[in-house]
């Protein structure tokens, strides 16, 4: 532990040797890392085929959930920097919705290792972005969508809260899918 890190202050360390992120940022990143771990953990010891199986009545599979969370994390990181990645969800075409639906499936040629590596890269970039931002209170306008309040803006802090909640929600979905697949559980 460095001399500047307080006992009760969580810290994340960059493996390249950059200074530790401390305080509120470390707490946000630690919470997000924990939920990422639970999501990834559901795929332990699986084959590519198993990662692509739908084991419930829904459309979801483990590899697809990780692909979706990867895409969501990239989109929200882009939002923090540039604003909405799409202006109006109601303007999406059928082809746009089909591409989005493919996020939830393992497609031919995709591997679990590749999906997990892509997720790790997105997570690394998000962590670096959050560590380097000058202000967690900076806001951007939300895209037009029926699930967002019209004219609302989200701060970086609000985006982090959303990413943690979405990752946790999908980790729960993944746990159910994995238990349905072979009885393995994330906890218990």
C-alpha atoms as an extended CHARMM CRD file, in Angstrom:
* protein
*
       188  EXT
         1         1  UNK       CA              0.0000000000        0.0000000000        0.0000000000  PROA      1               0.0000000000
         2         2  UNK       CA              1.3850000000        3.4450000000       -0.8500000000  PROA      2               0.0000000000
         3         3  UNK       CA              1.9190000000        5.9770000000        1.8950000000  PROA      3               0.0000000000
         4         4  UNK       CA             -0.8180000000        8.2100000000        0.4580000000  PROA      4               0.0000000000
         5         5  UNK       CA             -3.4990000000        5.5060000000        0.4570000000  PROA      5               0.0000000000
         6         6  UNK       CA             -5.6660000000        5.5700000000        3.5530000000  PROA      6               0.0000000000
         7         7  UNK       CA             -6.6120000000        2.3060000000        5.2670000000  PROA      7               0.0000000000
         8         8  UNK       CA            -10.3610000000        2.6710000000        4.5350000000  PROA      8               0.0000000000
         9         9  UNK       CA             -9.9170000000        4.0050000000        1.0320000000  PROA      9               0.0000000000
        10        10  UNK       CA            -10.2080000000        1.3860000000       -1.7360000000  PROA      10              0.0000000000
        11        11  UNK       CA             -7.6660000000        1.6870000000       -4.4940000000  PROA      11              0.0000000000
        12        12  UNK       CA             -7.3870000000        0.2080000000       -7.9510000000  PROA      12              0.0000000000
        13        13  UNK       CA             -3.9350000000       -0.2620000000       -9.4120000000  PROA      13              0.0000000000
        14        14  UNK       CA             -2.9620000000       -0.0380000000      -13.0400000000  PROA      14              0.0000000000
        15        15  UNK       CA             -0.7800000000       -3.0620000000      -13.8670000000  PROA      15              0.0000000000
        16        16  UNK       CA              1.4150000000       -0.7720000000      -15.9870000000  PROA      16              0.0000000000
        17        17  UNK       CA              2.4800000000        1.0230000000      -12.8110000000  PROA      17              0.0000000000
        18        18  UNK       CA              0.3570000000        4.1780000000      -13.0760000000  PROA      18              0.0000000000
        19        19  UNK       CA             -0.6570000000        5.7690000000       -9.7830000000  PROA      19              0.0000000000
        20        20  UNK       CA             -3.5350000000        4.1640000000       -7.8970000000  PROA      20              0.0000000000
        21        21  UNK       CA             -7.0510000000        5.5290000000       -8.2950000000  PROA      21              0.0000000000
        22        22  UNK       CA             -8.4100000000        6.3760000000       -4.8570000000  PROA      22              0.0000000000
        23        23  UNK       CA            -11.4840000000        7.8010000000       -3.1820000000  PROA      23              0.0000000000
        24        24  UNK       CA            -14.8460000000        7.9020000000       -4.8730000000  PROA      24              0.0000000000
        25        25  UNK       CA            -13.5030000000        6.8170000000       -8.2580000000  PROA      25              0.0000000000
        26        26  UNK       CA            -11.9080000000        3.7480000000       -6.7180000000  PROA      26              0.0000000000
        27        27  UNK       CA            -15.1890000000        2.8830000000       -5.0220000000  PROA      27              0.0000000000
        28        28  UNK       CA            -17.1650000000        3.1750000000       -8.2810000000  PROA      28              0.0000000000
        29        29  UNK       CA            -14.5880000000        1.1400000000      -10.2000000000  PROA      29              0.0000000000
        30        30  UNK       CA            -14.3750000000       -1.4790000000       -7.4460000000  PROA      30              0.0000000000
        31        31  UNK       CA            -18.1760000000       -1.9100000000       -7.4740000000  PROA      31              0.0000000000
        32        32  UNK       CA            -18.1830000000       -2.2240000000      -11.2670000000  PROA      32              0.0000000000
        33        33  UNK       CA            -15.2720000000       -4.7060000000      -11.1970000000  PROA      33              0.0000000000
        34        34  UNK       CA            -17.1260000000       -6.8780000000       -8.6880000000  PROA      34              0.0000000000
        35        35  UNK       CA            -20.1910000000       -7.1200000000      -10.9300000000  PROA      35              0.0000000000
        36        36  UNK       CA            -18.0140000000       -7.7740000000      -13.9920000000  PROA      36              0.0000000000
        37        37  UNK       CA            -16.3930000000      -10.6300000000      -12.0810000000  PROA      37              0.0000000000
        38        38  UNK       CA            -19.7570000000      -12.2160000000      -11.2410000000  PROA      38              0.0000000000
        39        39  UNK       CA            -20.8200000000      -11.9930000000      -14.9000000000  PROA      39              0.0000000000
        40        40  UNK       CA            -17.5550000000      -13.4980000000      -16.2060000000  PROA      40              0.0000000000
        41        41  UNK       CA            -17.5470000000      -16.1540000000      -13.4860000000  PROA      41              0.0000000000
        42        42  UNK       CA            -20.7410000000      -17.6920000000      -14.9090000000  PROA      42              0.0000000000
        43        43  UNK       CA            -18.7540000000      -18.7740000000      -17.9720000000  PROA      43              0.0000000000
        44        44  UNK       CA            -16.0190000000      -20.6860000000      -16.1300000000  PROA      44              0.0000000000
        45        45  UNK       CA            -15.1270000000      -24.0440000000      -17.6720000000  PROA      45              0.0000000000
        46        46  UNK       CA            -17.6030000000      -23.7230000000      -20.5600000000  PROA      46              0.0000000000
        47        47  UNK       CA            -17.1110000000      -24.5860000000      -24.2140000000  PROA      47              0.0000000000
        48        48  UNK       CA            -17.9780000000      -22.1590000000      -26.9950000000  PROA      48              0.0000000000
        49        49  UNK       CA            -21.0570000000      -24.2510000000      -27.7370000000  PROA      49              0.0000000000
        50        50  UNK       CA            -22.2470000000      -24.1300000000      -24.1230000000  PROA      50              0.0000000000
        51        51  UNK       CA            -21.7050000000      -20.3530000000      -23.9910000000  PROA      51              0.0000000000
        52        52  UNK       CA            -24.0880000000      -20.0310000000      -26.9480000000  PROA      52              0.0000000000
        53        53  UNK       CA            -26.8770000000      -22.2420000000      -25.5860000000  PROA      53              0.0000000000
        54        54  UNK       CA            -30.2510000000      -20.8400000000      -24.5730000000  PROA      54              0.0000000000
        55        55  UNK       CA            -31.2090000000      -22.7230000000      -21.4300000000  PROA      55              0.0000000000
        56        56  UNK       CA            -34.3550000000      -20.8050000000      -20.4730000000  PROA      56              0.0000000000
        57        57  UNK       CA            -37.5150000000      -19.7370000000      -22.2820000000  PROA      57              0.0000000000
        58        58  UNK       CA            -35.8000000000      -16.4530000000      -23.1720000000  PROA      58              0.0000000000
        59        59  UNK       CA            -33.4220000000      -15.5800000000      -25.9980000000  PROA      59              0.0000000000
        60        60  UNK       CA            -30.4000000000      -15.1020000000      -23.7470000000  PROA      60              0.0000000000
        61        61  UNK       CA            -27.1900000000      -17.1060000000      -23.6570000000  PROA      61              0.0000000000
        62        62  UNK       CA            -24.0770000000      -16.5080000000      -21.5730000000  PROA      62              0.0000000000
        63        63  UNK       CA            -21.8440000000      -15.4060000000      -24.4250000000  PROA      63              0.0000000000
        64        64  UNK       CA            -24.5550000000      -13.1040000000      -25.7300000000  PROA      64              0.0000000000
        65        65  UNK       CA            -25.0520000000      -11.4810000000      -22.3510000000  PROA      65              0.0000000000
        66        66  UNK       CA            -21.3540000000      -10.7000000000      -22.1620000000  PROA      66              0.0000000000
        67        67  UNK       CA            -21.4340000000       -9.3180000000      -25.7060000000  PROA      67              0.0000000000
        68        68  UNK       CA            -24.3700000000       -7.0960000000      -24.7780000000  PROA      68              0.0000000000
        69        69  UNK       CA            -22.7330000000       -5.7800000000      -21.6000000000  PROA      69              0.0000000000
        70        70  UNK       CA            -19.5420000000       -5.1290000000      -23.5960000000  PROA      70              0.0000000000
        71        71  UNK       CA            -21.4800000000       -3.0980000000      -26.1340000000  PROA      71              0.0000000000
        72        72  UNK       CA            -23.3900000000       -1.2360000000      -23.4310000000  PROA      72              0.0000000000
        73        73  UNK       CA            -20.1750000000       -0.3750000000      -21.5950000000  PROA      73              0.0000000000
        74        74  UNK       CA            -18.5710000000        0.9230000000      -24.7980000000  PROA      74              0.0000000000
        75        75  UNK       CA            -21.6520000000        2.9770000000      -25.6490000000  PROA      75              0.0000000000
        76        76  UNK       CA            -21.8180000000        4.5440000000      -22.1840000000  PROA      76              0.0000000000
        77        77  UNK       CA            -18.0660000000        5.3120000000      -22.2400000000  PROA      77              0.0000000000
        78        78  UNK       CA            -18.5950000000        7.0220000000      -25.6030000000  PROA      78              0.0000000000
        79        79  UNK       CA            -21.5560000000        8.8820000000      -24.0870000000  PROA      79              0.0000000000
        80        80  UNK       CA            -19.3530000000       10.2270000000      -21.2770000000  PROA      80              0.0000000000
        81        81  UNK       CA            -16.9110000000       11.6520000000      -23.8130000000  PROA      81              0.0000000000
        82        82  UNK       CA            -19.0520000000       12.5720000000      -26.8350000000  PROA      82              0.0000000000
        83        83  UNK       CA            -22.6900000000       12.4750000000      -25.7590000000  PROA      83              0.0000000000
        84        84  UNK       CA            -25.3700000000       10.1280000000      -27.1100000000  PROA      84              0.0000000000
        85        85  UNK       CA            -24.1740000000        7.3280000000      -29.4000000000  PROA      85              0.0000000000
        86        86  UNK       CA            -27.5910000000        7.5370000000      -31.0790000000  PROA      86              0.0000000000
        87        87  UNK       CA            -29.8400000000       10.5780000000      -31.2220000000  PROA      87              0.0000000000
        88        88  UNK       CA            -33.2240000000        8.8910000000      -31.3410000000  PROA      88              0.0000000000
        89        89  UNK       CA            -33.9740000000        5.2240000000      -30.6910000000  PROA      89              0.0000000000
        90        90  UNK       CA            -37.3420000000        5.5570000000      -32.4570000000  PROA      90              0.0000000000
        91        91  UNK       CA            -35.4330000000        6.2720000000      -35.6890000000  PROA      91              0.0000000000
        92        92  UNK       CA            -33.7000000000        2.8810000000      -35.6210000000  PROA      92              0.0000000000
        93        93  UNK       CA            -34.3840000000        0.7050000000      -38.6350000000  PROA      93              0.0000000000
        94        94  UNK       CA            -35.2710000000       -2.9860000000      -38.6140000000  PROA      94              0.0000000000
        95        95  UNK       CA            -31.6410000000       -3.6810000000      -39.5750000000  PROA      95              0.0000000000
        96        96  UNK       CA            -30.4520000000       -1.6240000000      -36.5710000000  PROA      96              0.0000000000
        97        97  UNK       CA            -32.6870000000       -3.6460000000      -34.2380000000  PROA      97              0.0000000000
        98        98  UNK       CA            -31.4600000000       -6.8960000000      -35.8110000000  PROA      98              0.0000000000
        99        99  UNK       CA            -27.8240000000       -5.8910000000      -35.1990000000  PROA      99              0.0000000000
       100       100  UNK       CA            -28.7360000000       -5.0720000000      -31.6040000000  PROA      100             0.0000000000
       101       101  UNK       CA            -30.4500000000       -8.4630000000      -31.2070000000  PROA      101             0.0000000000
       102       102  UNK       CA            -27.2360000000      -10.1560000000      -32.3930000000  PROA      102             0.0000000000
       103       103  UNK       CA            -25.5140000000       -8.7380000000      -29.3120000000  PROA      103             0.0000000000
       104       104  UNK       CA            -27.4720000000      -11.2600000000      -27.2630000000  PROA      104             0.0000000000
       105       105  UNK       CA            -26.3330000000      -14.3320000000      -29.2270000000  PROA      105             0.0000000000
       106       106  UNK       CA            -23.0980000000      -16.1100000000      -29.9920000000  PROA      106             0.0000000000
       107       107  UNK       CA            -22.7450000000      -15.8790000000      -33.7590000000  PROA      107             0.0000000000
       108       108  UNK       CA            -20.9530000000      -18.3780000000      -36.0030000000  PROA      108             0.0000000000
       109       109  UNK       CA            -17.2060000000      -17.9670000000      -35.6320000000  PROA      109             0.0000000000
       110       110  UNK       CA            -17.3960000000      -16.2630000000      -32.2460000000  PROA      110             0.0000000000
       111       111  UNK       CA            -15.6350000000      -17.8980000000      -29.3300000000  PROA      111             0.0000000000
       112       112  UNK       CA            -16.1200000000      -17.5140000000      -25.6220000000  PROA      112             0.0000000000
       113       113  UNK       CA            -12.4470000000      -16.5990000000      -25.2790000000  PROA      113             0.0000000000
       114       114  UNK       CA            -12.8720000000      -13.8700000000      -27.8870000000  PROA      114             0.0000000000
       115       115  UNK       CA            -16.0370000000      -12.5130000000      -26.2560000000  PROA      115             0.0000000000
       116       116  UNK       CA            -14.3370000000      -12.4430000000      -22.8380000000  PROA      116             0.0000000000
       117       117  UNK       CA            -11.2190000000      -10.7600000000      -24.2620000000  PROA      117             0.0000000000
       118       118  UNK       CA            -13.3830000000       -8.1110000000      -25.9250000000  PROA      118             0.0000000000
       119       119  UNK       CA            -15.1610000000       -7.5230000000      -22.6130000000  PROA      119             0.0000000000
       120       120  UNK       CA            -11.8450000000       -7.2240000000      -20.7630000000  PROA      120             0.0000000000
       121       121  UNK       CA            -10.6630000000       -4.6260000000      -23.2810000000  PROA      121             0.0000000000
       122       122  UNK       CA            -13.8850000000       -2.5970000000      -22.9520000000  PROA      122             0.0000000000
       123       123  UNK       CA            -13.5820000000       -2.7600000000      -19.1500000000  PROA      123             0.0000000000
       124       124  UNK       CA             -9.9570000000       -1.6360000000      -19.2660000000  PROA      124             0.0000000000
       125       125  UNK       CA            -10.8510000000        1.3450000000      -21.4490000000  PROA      125             0.0000000000
       126       126  UNK       CA            -13.7620000000        2.3290000000      -19.2050000000  PROA      126             0.0000000000
       127       127  UNK       CA            -11.5570000000        2.1150000000      -16.1180000000  PROA      127             0.0000000000
       128       128  UNK       CA             -8.8750000000        4.2660000000      -17.7670000000  PROA      128             0.0000000000
       129       129  UNK       CA            -11.4960000000        6.8070000000      -18.8450000000  PROA      129             0.0000000000
       130       130  UNK       CA            -12.9870000000        7.0890000000      -15.3540000000  PROA      130             0.0000000000
       131       131  UNK       CA             -9.5540000000        7.3160000000      -13.7430000000  PROA      131             0.0000000000
       132       132  UNK       CA             -8.5530000000       10.1880000000      -16.0090000000  PROA      132             0.0000000000
       133       133  UNK       CA            -11.7040000000       12.3080000000      -16.0690000000  PROA      133             0.0000000000
       134       134  UNK       CA            -11.4240000000       15.7280000000      -14.4760000000  PROA      134             0.0000000000
       135       135  UNK       CA            -15.0380000000       15.8060000000      -13.2230000000  PROA      135             0.0000000000
       136       136  UNK       CA            -17.5600000000       13.0830000000      -12.3300000000  PROA      136             0.0000000000
       137       137  UNK       CA            -20.2760000000       15.7520000000      -12.3260000000  PROA      137             0.0000000000
       138       138  UNK       CA            -19.9100000000       16.4700000000      -16.0630000000  PROA      138             0.0000000000
       139       139  UNK       CA            -23.1750000000       15.7350000000      -17.9010000000  PROA      139             0.0000000000
       140       140  UNK       CA            -24.3840000000       14.8340000000      -21.3700000000  PROA      140             0.0000000000
       141       141  UNK       CA            -27.9400000000       14.8220000000      -22.7640000000  PROA      141             0.0000000000
       142       142  UNK       CA            -29.5580000000       11.3970000000      -22.9950000000  PROA      142             0.0000000000
       143       143  UNK       CA            -30.6780000000       10.1050000000      -26.3810000000  PROA      143             0.0000000000
       144       144  UNK       CA            -34.3580000000       10.2970000000      -27.2250000000  PROA      144             0.0000000000
       145       145  UNK       CA            -35.9430000000        7.0240000000      -26.1150000000  PROA      145             0.0000000000
       146       146  UNK       CA            -39.2140000000        5.9980000000      -24.4630000000  PROA      146             0.0000000000
       147       147  UNK       CA            -37.2840000000        4.7170000000      -21.4250000000  PROA      147             0.0000000000
       148       148  UNK       CA            -35.5150000000        8.0660000000      -20.7730000000  PROA      148             0.0000000000
       149       149  UNK       CA            -37.1400000000       11.2260000000      -19.4620000000  PROA      149             0.0000000000
       150       150  UNK       CA            -37.3260000000       13.7980000000      -22.2490000000  PROA      150             0.0000000000
       151       151  UNK       CA            -34.5120000000       16.3380000000      -22.0530000000  PROA      151             0.0000000000
       152       152  UNK       CA            -32.7180000000       14.5450000000      -19.1970000000  PROA      152             0.0000000000
       153       153  UNK       CA            -28.9670000000       14.6820000000      -18.7250000000  PROA      153             0.0000000000
       154       154  UNK       CA            -26.7700000000       12.1530000000      -16.9300000000  PROA      154             0.0000000000
       155       155  UNK       CA            -23.5440000000       12.8410000000      -15.0960000000  PROA      155             0.0000000000
       156       156  UNK       CA            -20.5530000000       10.5290000000      -15.2760000000  PROA      156             0.0000000000
       157       157  UNK       CA            -21.4930000000        9.4120000000      -11.7640000000  PROA      157             0.0000000000
       158       158  UNK       CA            -25.0370000000        8.5080000000      -12.9450000000  PROA      158             0.0000000000
       159       159  UNK       CA            -23.5920000000        6.5730000000      -15.8980000000  PROA      159             0.0000000000
       160       160  UNK       CA            -21.3840000000        4.5930000000      -13.5070000000  PROA      160             0.0000000000
       161       161  UNK       CA            -24.3950000000        3.8110000000      -11.3270000000  PROA      161             0.0000000000
       162       162  UNK       CA            -26.2570000000        2.6060000000      -14.4220000000  PROA      162             0.0000000000
       163       163  UNK       CA            -23.3280000000        0.4550000000      -15.6170000000  PROA      163             0.0000000000
       164       164  UNK       CA            -23.0550000000       -1.2090000000      -12.2170000000  PROA      164             0.0000000000
       165       165  UNK       CA            -26.8170000000       -1.8500000000      -12.0810000000  PROA      165             0.0000000000
       166       166  UNK       CA            -26.9600000000       -3.1890000000      -15.6440000000  PROA      166             0.0000000000
       167       167  UNK       CA            -23.9360000000       -5.4260000000      -15.1540000000  PROA      167             0.0000000000
       168       168  UNK       CA            -25.3890000000       -6.7610000000      -11.8900000000  PROA      168             0.0000000000
       169       169  UNK       CA            -28.7740000000       -7.3980000000      -13.5200000000  PROA      169             0.0000000000
       170       170  UNK       CA            -27.1720000000       -9.3240000000      -16.3570000000  PROA      170             0.0000000000
       171       171  UNK       CA            -24.9050000000      -11.2280000000      -13.9420000000  PROA      171             0.0000000000
       172       172  UNK       CA            -28.1270000000      -12.4330000000      -12.2840000000  PROA      172             0.0000000000
       173       173  UNK       CA            -29.5360000000      -13.4480000000      -15.6520000000  PROA      173             0.0000000000
       174       174  UNK       CA            -26.2790000000      -15.2530000000      -16.3940000000  PROA      174             0.0000000000
       175       175  UNK       CA            -26.3930000000      -17.0990000000      -13.0820000000  PROA      175             0.0000000000
       176       176  UNK       CA            -29.8640000000      -18.4530000000      -13.9010000000  PROA      176             0.0000000000
       177       177  UNK       CA            -28.7760000000      -19.4620000000      -17.4070000000  PROA      177             0.0000000000
       178       178  UNK       CA            -25.6620000000      -21.2140000000      -16.0670000000  PROA      178             0.0000000000
       179       179  UNK       CA            -27.5950000000      -23.0470000000      -13.3520000000  PROA      179             0.0000000000
       180       180  UNK       CA            -30.0960000000      -24.1940000000      -15.9870000000  PROA      180             0.0000000000
       181       181  UNK       CA            -27.2220000000      -25.3760000000      -18.1760000000  PROA      181             0.0000000000
       182       182  UNK       CA            -25.3730000000      -27.6330000000      -15.7340000000  PROA      182             0.0000000000
       183       183  UNK       CA            -26.3760000000      -26.7860000000      -12.1840000000  PROA      183             0.0000000000
       184       184  UNK       CA            -23.3160000000      -24.6090000000      -11.5030000000  PROA      184             0.0000000000
       185       185  UNK       CA            -23.9390000000      -21.5240000000       -9.3720000000  PROA      185             0.0000000000
       186       186  UNK       CA            -21.9980000000      -18.3220000000       -8.8410000000  PROA      186             0.0000000000
       187       187  UNK       CA            -22.5760000000      -18.5180000000       -5.0940000000  PROA      187             0.0000000000
       188       188  UNK       CA            -23.7360000000      -21.2350000000       -2.7470000000  PROA      188             0.0000000000
